[in-house]
Amino acid sequence: MEANGIVLSPDPRLRQECAVIEEITPAIEALAEKMKKMMFENGGCGLAAPQIGELIQLVTIDCDYSDKNDYDPYVLINPVIVEQSDHLVPFSEGCLSIPGISCEIERPDHVVVEAYDLDANLIRYEATGDLFCVCLQHEIDHLHGNTMFERLKPMQRIKAVKDYQDALARGARPGETE
């Protein structure tokens, strides 16, 4: 199922391990531009390729924009968490592929991520205790077939899935949280 071009849970594409990008082609560049546009149009701060049905390791992230004038997402190709803290902190997360709800997820409060940009430069991103830190981890999870549901304890997951089903029944669309 899709809405506004975004693949919605429980679509099986969201549970797939994504392929490593071997070469940055014009098709990859065009897909990155499409993802930037779709992320903005749906009010997201991050978008992973499987969320638009493309099973490759490509992510766009922009946690700081307020309008189109300051919108300039990072593009991460084959991102890998190379360092993370042992200290977990809770953060209320939403997801374009799971509209209408948010879930409190515990994640490391510090990560270092390495990824390639569209010019094939290896870039190192470091984030601590903020939305960018959470977004990096959330989007990389998508590349490995994990949604925020998989980060929940069993009873939390049951409640979250029910809340999500209720939100869909009410007509929730990507970009909407409770």
CSV table of N, CA and C in Angstrom, one decimal:
chain,number,residue,atom,x,y,z
A,1,MET,N,0.8,-1.2,0.0
A,1,MET,CA,0.0,0.0,0.0
A,1,MET,C,0.9,1.2,0.0
A,2,GLU,N,0.4,2.3,-0.7
A,2,GLU,CA,1.2,3.5,-0.8
A,2,GLU,C,0.2,4.7,-0.6
A,3,ALA,N,0.8,5.8,-0.1
A,3,ALA,CA,0.1,7.1,0.0
A,3,ALA,C,1.0,8.2,-0.3
A,4,ASN,N,0.7,9.1,-1.2
A,4,ASN,CA,1.5,10.2,-1.6
A,4,ASN,C,2.9,9.7,-2.1
A,5,GLY,N,2.9,8.5,-2.7
A,5,GLY,CA,4.2,8.0,-3.2
A,5,GLY,C,5.0,7.3,-2.1
A,6,ILE,N,4.5,7.3,-0.9
A,6,ILE,CA,5.3,6.6,0.2
A,6,ILE,C,4.7,5.2,0.5
A,7,VAL,N,5.6,4.3,0.5
A,7,VAL,CA,5.2,2.9,0.9
A,7,VAL,C,4.8,2.8,2.3
A,8,LEU,N,3.7,2.3,2.6
A,8,LEU,CA,3.2,2.2,4.0
A,8,LEU,C,3.3,0.8,4.6
A,9,SER,N,3.6,0.8,5.9
A,9,SER,CA,3.6,-0.5,6.6
A,9,SER,C,2.2,-1.1,6.5
A,10,PRO,N,2.1,-2.4,6.4
A,10,PRO,CA,3.1,-3.5,6.5
A,10,PRO,C,3.6,-4.0,5.1
A,11,ASP,N,3.8,-3.1,4.2
A,11,ASP,CA,4.3,-3.5,2.9
A,11,ASP,C,5.6,-4.3,3.0
A,12,PRO,N,5.7,-5.5,2.4
A,12,PRO,CA,6.9,-6.3,2.5
A,12,PRO,C,8.2,-5.6,2.1
A,13,ARG,N,8.1,-4.6,1.2
A,13,ARG,CA,9.3,-3.9,0.8
A,13,ARG,C,10.0,-3.3,2.0
A,14,LEU,N,9.3,-2.9,3.0
A,14,LEU,CA,9.9,-2.2,4.2
A,14,LEU,C,10.6,-3.2,5.1
A,15,ARG,N,10.5,-4.5,4.8
A,15,ARG,CA,11.2,-5.6,5.6
A,15,ARG,C,12.3,-6.2,4.8
A,16,GLN,N,12.8,-5.6,3.7
A,16,GLN,CA,13.8,-6.2,2.9
A,16,GLN,C,15.2,-5.5,3.2
A,17,GLU,N,16.2,-6.3,3.2
A,17,GLU,CA,17.6,-5.8,3.2
A,17,GLU,C,17.8,-5.2,1.9
A,18,CYS,N,18.4,-4.0,1.9
A,18,CYS,CA,18.6,-3.2,0.6
A,18,CYS,C,20.0,-3.5,0.1
A,19,ALA,N,20.1,-3.4,-1.2
A,19,ALA,CA,21.3,-3.6,-1.9
A,19,ALA,C,22.3,-2.4,-1.8
A,20,VAL,N,23.6,-2.7,-1.7
A,20,VAL,CA,24.6,-1.7,-1.7
A,20,VAL,C,24.6,-1.1,-3.1
A,21,ILE,N,24.8,0.2,-3.1
A,21,ILE,CA,25.0,0.9,-4.4
A,21,ILE,C,26.4,0.8,-4.9
A,22,GLU,N,26.6,0.2,-6.0
A,22,GLU,CA,28.0,-0.1,-6.5
A,22,GLU,C,28.5,1.1,-7.4
A,23,GLU,N,27.6,1.9,-8.0
A,23,GLU,CA,28.1,3.0,-8.8
A,23,GLU,C,27.0,4.1,-8.8
A,24,ILE,N,27.5,5.3,-8.7
A,24,ILE,CA,26.6,6.5,-8.7
A,24,ILE,C,26.4,6.9,-10.1
A,25,THR,N,25.2,6.5,-10.6
A,25,THR,CA,24.8,6.7,-12.0
A,25,THR,C,23.8,7.9,-12.0
A,26,PRO,N,23.5,8.4,-13.3
A,26,PRO,CA,22.5,9.4,-13.4
A,26,PRO,C,21.1,8.9,-12.8
A,27,ALA,N,20.9,7.6,-12.9
A,27,ALA,CA,19.6,7.1,-12.3
A,27,ALA,C,19.6,7.3,-10.8
A,28,ILE,N,20.7,7.0,-10.1
A,28,ILE,CA,20.8,7.2,-8.7
A,28,ILE,C,20.7,8.7,-8.3
A,29,GLU,N,21.4,9.6,-9.1
A,29,GLU,CA,21.3,11.0,-8.8
A,29,GLU,C,19.8,11.5,-9.0
A,30,ALA,N,19.1,11.0,-10.0
A,30,ALA,CA,17.7,11.3,-10.2
A,30,ALA,C,16.8,10.8,-9.1
A,31,LEU,N,17.1,9.6,-8.6
A,31,LEU,CA,16.3,9.1,-7.5
A,31,LEU,C,16.6,9.9,-6.2
A,32,ALA,N,17.8,10.3,-6.0
A,32,ALA,CA,18.1,11.2,-4.8
A,32,ALA,C,17.3,12.5,-4.9
A,33,GLU,N,17.2,13.1,-6.1
A,33,GLU,CA,16.4,14.3,-6.3
A,33,GLU,C,14.9,14.1,-6.0
A,34,LYS,N,14.4,12.9,-6.5
A,34,LYS,CA,13.0,12.6,-6.3
A,34,LYS,C,12.8,12.4,-4.8
A,35,MET,N,13.7,11.7,-4.1
A,35,MET,CA,13.5,11.5,-2.7
A,35,MET,C,13.5,12.8,-1.9
A,36,LYS,N,14.4,13.7,-2.3
A,36,LYS,CA,14.4,15.1,-1.6
A,36,LYS,C,13.1,15.7,-1.8
A,37,LYS,N,12.5,15.7,-3.0
A,37,LYS,CA,11.3,16.3,-3.2
A,37,LYS,C,10.1,15.7,-2.5
A,38,MET,N,10.1,14.3,-2.5
A,38,MET,CA,9.1,13.6,-1.8
A,38,MET,C,9.2,13.8,-0.2
A,39,MET,N,10.4,13.9,0.3
A,39,MET,CA,10.5,14.1,1.7
A,39,MET,C,10.0,15.4,2.1
A,40,PHE,N,10.3,16.5,1.3
A,40,PHE,CA,9.8,17.8,1.6
A,40,PHE,C,8.3,17.9,1.5
A,41,GLU,N,7.7,17.3,0.4
A,41,GLU,CA,6.3,17.3,0.1
A,41,GLU,C,5.5,16.6,1.2
A,42,ASN,N,6.1,15.6,1.9
A,42,ASN,CA,5.4,14.9,2.9
A,42,ASN,C,5.8,15.3,4.3
A,43,GLY,N,6.6,16.4,4.4
A,43,GLY,CA,6.9,17.0,5.7
A,43,GLY,C,7.9,16.1,6.6
A,44,GLY,N,8.7,15.3,5.9
A,44,GLY,CA,9.6,14.4,6.6
A,44,GLY,C,11.0,15.1,6.9
A,45,CYS,N,11.7,14.5,7.8
A,45,CYS,CA,13.1,14.9,8.0
A,45,CYS,C,14.1,13.9,7.6
A,46,GLY,N,13.6,12.7,7.2
A,46,GLY,CA,14.4,11.7,6.6
A,46,GLY,C,13.6,10.8,5.7
A,47,LEU,N,14.2,10.2,4.7
A,47,LEU,CA,13.5,9.3,3.8
A,47,LEU,C,14.5,8.3,3.3
A,48,ALA,N,14.2,7.0,3.4
A,48,ALA,CA,15.1,5.9,2.9
A,48,ALA,C,14.4,5.4,1.6
A,49,ALA,N,15.3,4.9,0.7
A,49,ALA,CA,14.8,4.5,-0.6
A,49,ALA,C,13.7,3.4,-0.5
A,50,PRO,N,13.8,2.4,0.4
A,50,PRO,CA,12.7,1.4,0.4
A,50,PRO,C,11.3,2.1,0.7
A,51,GLN,N,11.3,3.3,1.3
A,51,GLN,CA,10.1,3.9,1.6
A,51,GLN,C,9.4,4.4,0.4
A,52,ILE,N,10.1,4.4,-0.8
A,52,ILE,CA,9.5,4.8,-2.0
A,52,ILE,C,9.6,3.6,-3.0
A,53,GLY,N,9.9,2.4,-2.4
A,53,GLY,CA,9.8,1.2,-3.2
A,53,GLY,C,11.1,0.8,-3.9
A,54,GLU,N,12.2,1.5,-3.6
A,54,GLU,CA,13.5,1.2,-4.2
A,54,GLU,C,14.4,0.5,-3.2
A,55,LEU,N,14.8,-0.7,-3.4
A,55,LEU,CA,15.5,-1.5,-2.4
A,55,LEU,C,17.0,-1.4,-2.5
A,56,ILE,N,17.5,-0.1,-2.4
A,56,ILE,CA,18.9,0.2,-2.4
A,56,ILE,C,19.2,1.1,-1.2
A,57,GLN,N,20.5,1.2,-0.9
A,57,GLN,CA,21.0,1.9,0.3
A,57,GLN,C,21.2,3.4,0.0
A,58,LEU,N,20.1,4.1,0.0
A,58,LEU,CA,20.1,5.5,-0.3
A,58,LEU,C,19.2,6.2,0.7
A,59,VAL,N,19.6,7.3,1.3
A,59,VAL,CA,18.9,8.0,2.3
A,59,VAL,C,19.0,9.5,2.1
A,60,THR,N,18.0,10.3,2.3
A,60,THR,CA,18.0,11.7,2.4
A,60,THR,C,17.6,12.2,3.8
A,61,ILE,N,18.3,13.2,4.3
A,61,ILE,CA,18.0,13.7,5.7
A,61,ILE,C,18.2,15.2,5.7
A,62,ASP,N,17.2,15.9,6.3
A,62,ASP,CA,17.3,17.3,6.6
A,62,ASP,C,16.5,17.6,7.8
A,63,CYS,N,17.1,17.7,9.0
A,63,CYS,CA,16.4,17.9,10.2
A,63,CYS,C,16.2,19.4,10.6
A,64,ASP,N,16.7,20.3,9.8
A,64,ASP,CA,16.8,21.7,10.2
A,64,ASP,C,16.0,22.7,9.4
A,65,TYR,N,15.3,22.2,8.3
A,65,TYR,CA,14.6,23.2,7.5
A,65,TYR,C,13.3,23.7,8.1
A,66,SER,N,13.0,24.9,7.7
A,66,SER,CA,11.7,25.5,8.2
A,66,SER,C,10.8,25.7,7.0
A,67,ASP,N,11.4,25.9,5.8
A,67,ASP,CA,10.6,26.1,4.6
A,67,ASP,C,11.5,25.8,3.4
A,68,LYS,N,11.0,25.9,2.2
A,68,LYS,CA,11.7,25.5,1.0
A,68,LYS,C,13.0,26.3,0.8
A,69,ASN,N,13.1,27.5,1.3
A,69,ASN,CA,14.3,28.4,1.1
A,69,ASN,C,15.5,27.8,1.9
A,70,ASP,N,15.3,27.1,3.0
A,70,ASP,CA,16.5,26.6,3.7
A,70,ASP,C,16.6,25.0,3.6
A,71,TYR,N,15.9,24.5,2.7
A,71,TYR,CA,15.8,23.0,2.5
A,71,TYR,C,17.0,22.5,1.7
A,72,ASP,N,17.9,21.7,2.3
A,72,ASP,CA,19.1,21.3,1.6
A,72,ASP,C,19.5,19.9,2.2
A,73,PRO,N,18.8,18.8,1.9
A,73,PRO,CA,19.1,17.5,2.5
A,73,PRO,C,20.4,17.0,2.2
A,74,TYR,N,20.9,16.2,3.2
A,74,TYR,CA,22.1,15.4,2.9
A,74,TYR,C,21.6,14.2,2.1
A,75,VAL,N,22.5,13.7,1.2
A,75,VAL,CA,22.2,12.4,0.5
A,75,VAL,C,23.3,11.5,1.0
A,76,LEU,N,22.9,10.3,1.6
A,76,LEU,CA,23.8,9.3,2.1
A,76,LEU,C,23.7,8.1,1.3
A,77,ILE,N,24.8,7.6,0.7
A,77,ILE,CA,24.8,6.4,-0.1
A,77,ILE,C,25.6,5.4,0.7
A,78,ASN,N,25.0,4.2,0.9
A,78,ASN,CA,25.6,3.1,1.7
A,78,ASN,C,26.0,3.5,3.1
A,79,PRO,N,25.1,4.2,3.8
A,79,PRO,CA,25.5,4.6,5.2
A,79,PRO,C,25.7,3.5,6.1
A,80,VAL,N,26.8,3.6,7.0
A,80,VAL,CA,27.1,2.6,8.0
A,80,VAL,C,27.4,3.3,9.3
A,81,ILE,N,26.8,2.8,10.4
A,81,ILE,CA,27.1,3.3,11.7
A,81,ILE,C,28.4,2.7,12.1
A,82,VAL,N,29.5,3.5,12.3
A,82,VAL,CA,30.8,3.0,12.6
A,82,VAL,C,31.1,3.1,14.1
A,83,GLU,N,30.4,3.9,14.8
A,83,GLU,CA,30.5,4.1,16.2
A,83,GLU,C,29.2,4.5,16.8
A,84,GLN,N,28.9,3.9,18.0
A,84,GLN,CA,27.7,4.4,18.7
A,84,GLN,C,27.9,4.2,20.2
A,85,SER,N,27.3,5.0,21.0
A,85,SER,CA,27.4,5.0,22.4
A,85,SER,C,26.6,3.8,23.0
A,86,ASP,N,26.9,3.4,24.2
A,86,ASP,CA,26.2,2.4,24.9
A,86,ASP,C,25.0,3.0,25.6
A,87,HIS,N,25.0,4.3,25.8
A,87,HIS,CA,24.0,5.0,26.5
A,87,HIS,C,22.7,5.2,25.6
A,88,LEU,N,21.6,4.5,26.0
A,88,LEU,CA,20.4,4.6,25.3
A,88,LEU,C,19.5,5.7,25.9
A,89,VAL,N,18.8,6.5,25.0
A,89,VAL,CA,17.9,7.5,25.5
A,89,VAL,C,16.6,7.4,24.7
A,90,PRO,N,15.4,7.7,25.3
A,90,PRO,CA,14.2,7.6,24.6
A,90,PRO,C,13.9,8.8,23.8
A,91,PHE,N,13.3,8.6,22.6
A,91,PHE,CA,13.0,9.8,21.7
A,91,PHE,C,11.7,9.4,21.0
A,92,SER,N,10.8,10.3,20.9
A,92,SER,CA,9.5,10.1,20.3
A,92,SER,C,9.7,10.2,18.8
A,93,GLU,N,9.5,9.1,18.1
A,93,GLU,CA,9.7,9.0,16.6
A,93,GLU,C,8.5,8.9,15.8
A,94,GLY,N,8.4,9.5,14.7
A,94,GLY,CA,7.4,9.2,13.7
A,94,GLY,C,8.0,8.7,12.5
A,95,CYS,N,7.2,8.3,11.5
A,95,CYS,CA,7.8,7.7,10.3
A,95,CYS,C,6.8,7.9,9.2
A,96,LEU,N,7.3,8.4,8.0
A,96,LEU,CA,6.4,8.6,6.9
A,96,LEU,C,5.7,7.3,6.4
A,97,SER,N,6.3,6.2,6.7
A,97,SER,CA,5.7,4.9,6.3
A,97,SER,C,4.7,4.3,7.3
A,98,ILE,N,4.7,5.0,8.5
A,98,ILE,CA,3.7,4.6,9.5
A,98,ILE,C,3.0,5.9,10.0
A,99,PRO,N,2.2,6.5,9.2
A,99,PRO,CA,1.6,7.8,9.5
A,99,PRO,C,0.6,7.6,10.7
A,100,GLY,N,0.4,8.8,11.3
A,100,GLY,CA,-0.7,8.9,12.3
A,100,GLY,C,-0.3,8.5,13.7
A,101,ILE,N,0.9,8.0,13.9
A,101,ILE,CA,1.4,7.7,15.3
A,101,ILE,C,2.8,8.1,15.5
A,102,SER,N,3.2,8.1,16.8
A,102,SER,CA,4.6,8.3,17.1
A,102,SER,C,4.9,7.2,18.2
A,103,CYS,N,6.1,6.8,18.3
A,103,CYS,CA,6.5,5.8,19.3
A,103,CYS,C,7.7,6.2,20.0
A,104,GLU,N,7.8,5.9,21.3
A,104,GLU,CA,9.0,6.2,22.0
A,104,GLU,C,10.0,5.1,21.9
A,105,ILE,N,11.1,5.4,21.2
A,105,ILE,CA,12.1,4.4,20.9
A,105,ILE,C,13.4,4.8,21.7
A,106,GLU,N,14.1,3.8,22.2
A,106,GLU,CA,15.3,4.0,22.9
A,106,GLU,C,16.4,3.7,21.9
A,107,ARG,N,17.4,4.6,21.7
A,107,ARG,CA,18.5,4.5,20.8
A,107,ARG,C,19.7,5.1,21.4
A,108,PRO,N,20.9,4.7,20.9
A,108,PRO,CA,22.1,5.3,21.4
A,108,PRO,C,22.1,6.8,21.2
A,109,ASP,N,22.6,7.5,22.2
A,109,ASP,CA,22.5,9.0,22.1
A,109,ASP,C,23.7,9.6,21.4
A,110,HIS,N,24.6,8.8,20.8
A,110,HIS,CA,25.7,9.3,20.0
A,110,HIS,C,26.0,8.3,18.9
A,111,VAL,N,26.1,8.8,17.7
A,111,VAL,CA,26.5,7.9,16.6
A,111,VAL,C,27.5,8.6,15.7
A,112,VAL,N,28.3,7.8,15.0
A,112,VAL,CA,29.2,8.3,13.9
A,112,VAL,C,28.8,7.4,12.7
A,113,VAL,N,28.5,8.1,11.6
A,113,VAL,CA,28.0,7.4,10.4
A,113,VAL,C,29.0,7.8,9.3
A,114,GLU,N,29.4,6.8,8.5
A,114,GLU,CA,30.1,7.0,7.3
A,114,GLU,C,29.2,6.7,6.1
A,115,ALA,N,29.3,7.5,5.1
A,115,ALA,CA,28.5,7.3,3.9
A,115,ALA,C,29.1,8.1,2.7
A,116,TYR,N,28.7,7.7,1.5
A,116,TYR,CA,29.2,8.4,0.3
A,116,TYR,C,28.2,9.5,-0.1
A,117,ASP,N,28.6,10.6,-0.6
A,117,ASP,CA,27.7,11.6,-1.2
A,117,ASP,C,27.6,11.3,-2.7
A,118,LEU,N,26.9,12.2,-3.4
A,118,LEU,CA,26.6,12.0,-4.8
A,118,LEU,C,27.9,12.1,-5.6
A,119,ASP,N,28.9,12.7,-5.1
A,119,ASP,CA,30.2,12.9,-5.8
A,119,ASP,C,31.2,11.8,-5.4
A,120,ALA,N,30.7,10.7,-4.7
A,120,ALA,CA,31.5,9.6,-4.3
A,120,ALA,C,32.5,9.9,-3.3
A,121,ASN,N,32.3,11.0,-2.5
A,121,ASN,CA,33.2,11.4,-1.4
A,121,ASN,C,32.7,10.6,-0.2
A,122,LEU,N,33.6,10.1,0.6
A,122,LEU,CA,33.3,9.4,1.8
A,122,LEU,C,33.1,10.6,2.9
A,123,ILE,N,32.0,10.7,3.5
A,123,ILE,CA,31.7,11.7,4.5
A,123,ILE,C,31.4,11.0,5.8
A,124,ARG,N,31.8,11.7,6.8
A,124,ARG,CA,31.6,11.2,8.2
A,124,ARG,C,30.7,12.2,8.9
A,125,TYR,N,29.6,11.6,9.4
A,125,TYR,CA,28.6,12.4,10.1
A,125,TYR,C,28.6,12.0,11.6
A,126,GLU,N,28.6,13.0,12.5
A,126,GLU,CA,28.6,12.7,13.9
A,126,GLU,C,27.5,13.4,14.5
A,127,ALA,N,26.7,12.8,15.4
A,127,ALA,CA,25.5,13.4,16.0
A,127,ALA,C,25.4,12.9,17.4
A,128,THR,N,25.0,13.8,18.3
A,128,THR,CA,24.8,13.5,19.7
A,128,THR,C,23.5,14.1,20.2
A,129,GLY,N,22.6,13.2,20.8
A,129,GLY,CA,21.4,13.6,21.5
A,129,GLY,C,20.4,14.5,20.9
A,130,ASP,N,20.3,14.5,19.5
A,130,ASP,CA,19.4,15.3,18.9
A,130,ASP,C,18.6,14.6,17.8
A,131,LEU,N,17.7,15.3,17.1
A,131,LEU,CA,16.9,14.7,16.1
A,131,LEU,C,17.8,14.1,14.9
A,132,PHE,N,18.9,14.8,14.6
A,132,PHE,CA,19.7,14.2,13.5
A,132,PHE,C,20.3,12.9,13.9
A,133,CYS,N,20.7,12.7,15.2
A,133,CYS,CA,21.2,11.5,15.7
A,133,CYS,C,20.2,10.4,15.6
A,134,VAL,N,18.9,10.7,15.9
A,134,VAL,CA,17.8,9.7,15.8
A,134,VAL,C,17.5,9.4,14.4
A,135,CYS,N,17.5,10.4,13.6
A,135,CYS,CA,17.1,10.3,12.1
A,135,CYS,C,18.2,9.4,11.4
A,136,LEU,N,19.4,9.6,11.7
A,136,LEU,CA,20.5,8.8,11.1
A,136,LEU,C,20.2,7.3,11.4
A,137,GLN,N,19.9,7.0,12.6
A,137,GLN,CA,19.7,5.6,13.0
A,137,GLN,C,18.4,5.0,12.4
A,138,HIS,N,17.3,5.8,12.5
A,138,HIS,CA,16.0,5.4,11.9
A,138,HIS,C,16.1,5.1,10.4
A,139,GLU,N,16.7,6.0,9.7
A,139,GLU,CA,16.8,5.7,8.2
A,139,GLU,C,17.7,4.6,7.9
A,140,ILE,N,18.8,4.4,8.6
A,140,ILE,CA,19.7,3.3,8.4
A,140,ILE,C,19.0,2.0,8.7
A,141,ASP,N,18.1,2.0,9.8
A,141,ASP,CA,17.3,0.8,10.1
A,141,ASP,C,16.5,0.4,8.9
A,142,HIS,N,15.9,1.4,8.2
A,142,HIS,CA,15.0,1.1,7.0
A,142,HIS,C,15.8,0.3,6.0
A,143,LEU,N,17.1,0.6,5.8
A,143,LEU,CA,17.9,0.0,4.8
A,143,LEU,C,18.2,-1.5,5.1
A,144,HIS,N,17.9,-1.9,6.3
A,144,HIS,CA,18.1,-3.2,6.8
A,144,HIS,C,16.8,-3.9,7.1
A,145,GLY,N,15.7,-3.4,6.6
A,145,GLY,CA,14.4,-4.0,6.8
A,145,GLY,C,13.8,-3.9,8.1
A,146,ASN,N,14.2,-2.8,8.9
A,146,ASN,CA,13.6,-2.6,10.2
A,146,ASN,C,12.8,-1.3,10.2
A,147,THR,N,11.6,-1.3,10.7
A,147,THR,CA,10.8,-0.1,11.0
A,147,THR,C,10.9,0.1,12.5
A,148,MET,N,10.3,1.2,12.9
A,148,MET,CA,10.3,1.5,14.3
A,148,MET,C,9.6,0.5,15.1
A,149,PHE,N,8.6,-0.3,14.5
A,149,PHE,CA,8.0,-1.3,15.3
A,149,PHE,C,9.0,-2.4,15.8
A,150,GLU,N,10.0,-2.7,15.0
A,150,GLU,CA,11.0,-3.7,15.4
A,150,GLU,C,11.8,-3.2,16.6
A,151,ARG,N,11.8,-1.9,16.9
A,151,ARG,CA,12.6,-1.4,18.0
A,151,ARG,C,11.8,-1.4,19.3
A,152,LEU,N,10.5,-1.8,19.3
A,152,LEU,CA,9.7,-1.8,20.4
A,152,LEU,C,9.7,-3.1,21.2
A,153,LYS,N,9.4,-3.0,22.5
A,153,LYS,CA,9.2,-4.3,23.2
A,153,LYS,C,7.9,-4.9,22.8
A,154,PRO,N,7.7,-6.2,23.0
A,154,PRO,CA,6.5,-6.8,22.5
A,154,PRO,C,5.2,-6.2,22.8
A,155,MET,N,4.9,-5.8,24.1
A,155,MET,CA,3.7,-5.2,24.4
A,155,MET,C,3.5,-3.8,23.8
A,156,GLN,N,4.6,-3.1,23.7
A,156,GLN,CA,4.6,-1.7,23.1
A,156,GLN,C,4.3,-1.9,21.6
A,157,ARG,N,4.8,-2.9,21.0
A,157,ARG,CA,4.6,-3.2,19.6
A,157,ARG,C,3.1,-3.5,19.3
A,158,ILE,N,2.5,-4.3,20.1
A,158,ILE,CA,1.1,-4.6,19.9
A,158,ILE,C,0.3,-3.4,20.0
A,159,LYS,N,0.5,-2.5,21.0
A,159,LYS,CA,-0.2,-1.3,21.1
A,159,LYS,C,0.0,-0.4,19.9
A,160,ALA,N,1.3,-0.2,19.5
A,160,ALA,CA,1.6,0.7,18.4
A,160,ALA,C,1.0,0.2,17.1
A,161,VAL,N,1.0,-1.1,16.8
A,161,VAL,CA,0.4,-1.6,15.6
A,161,VAL,C,-1.1,-1.3,15.6
A,162,LYS,N,-1.8,-1.5,16.8
A,162,LYS,CA,-3.2,-1.2,16.9
A,162,LYS,C,-3.5,0.3,16.7
A,163,ASP,N,-2.6,1.1,17.3
A,163,ASP,CA,-2.8,2.6,17.1
A,163,ASP,C,-2.6,2.9,15.7
A,164,TYR,N,-1.7,2.3,15.0
A,164,TYR,CA,-1.4,2.6,13.6
A,164,TYR,C,-2.6,2.1,12.7
A,165,GLN,N,-3.2,1.0,13.0
A,165,GLN,CA,-4.3,0.5,12.3
A,165,GLN,C,-5.5,1.4,12.5
A,166,ASP,N,-5.7,1.9,13.7
A,166,ASP,CA,-6.7,2.9,14.0
A,166,ASP,C,-6.5,4.2,13.2
A,167,ALA,N,-5.2,4.7,13.2
A,167,ALA,CA,-4.9,5.9,12.4
A,167,ALA,C,-5.1,5.7,11.0
A,168,LEU,N,-4.8,4.6,10.4
A,168,LEU,CA,-5.1,4.4,9.0
A,168,LEU,C,-6.6,4.4,8.7
A,169,ALA,N,-7.3,3.8,9.6
A,169,ALA,CA,-8.8,3.8,9.5
A,169,ALA,C,-9.4,5.2,9.5
A,170,ARG,N,-8.7,6.1,10.2
A,170,ARG,CA,-9.1,7.5,10.3
A,170,ARG,C,-8.6,8.3,9.1
A,171,GLY,N,-7.8,7.6,8.2
A,171,GLY,CA,-7.3,8.3,7.0
A,171,GLY,C,-6.0,9.0,7.2
A,172,ALA,N,-5.2,8.6,8.1
A,172,ALA,CA,-3.8,9.2,8.3
A,172,ALA,C,-3.0,9.1,7.1
A,173,ARG,N,-2.3,10.1,6.8
A,173,ARG,CA,-1.4,10.2,5.6
A,173,ARG,C,0.0,10.5,6.0
A,174,PRO,N,1.0,10.2,5.1
A,174,PRO,CA,2.4,10.4,5.5
A,174,PRO,C,2.6,11.9,5.9
A,175,GLY,N,3.4,12.0,7.0
A,175,GLY,CA,3.7,13.3,7.5
A,175,GLY,C,2.8,13.7,8.7
A,176,GLU,N,1.8,12.8,9.0
A,176,GLU,CA,0.9,13.1,10.1
A,176,GLU,C,1.3,12.2,11.3
A,177,THR,N,1.4,12.8,12.5
A,177,THR,CA,1.6,12.0,13.7
A,177,THR,C,0.5,12.3,14.7
A,178,GLU,N,0.4,11.6,15.7
A,178,GLU,CA,-0.7,11.8,16.7
A,178,GLU,C,-0.6,13.1,17.4
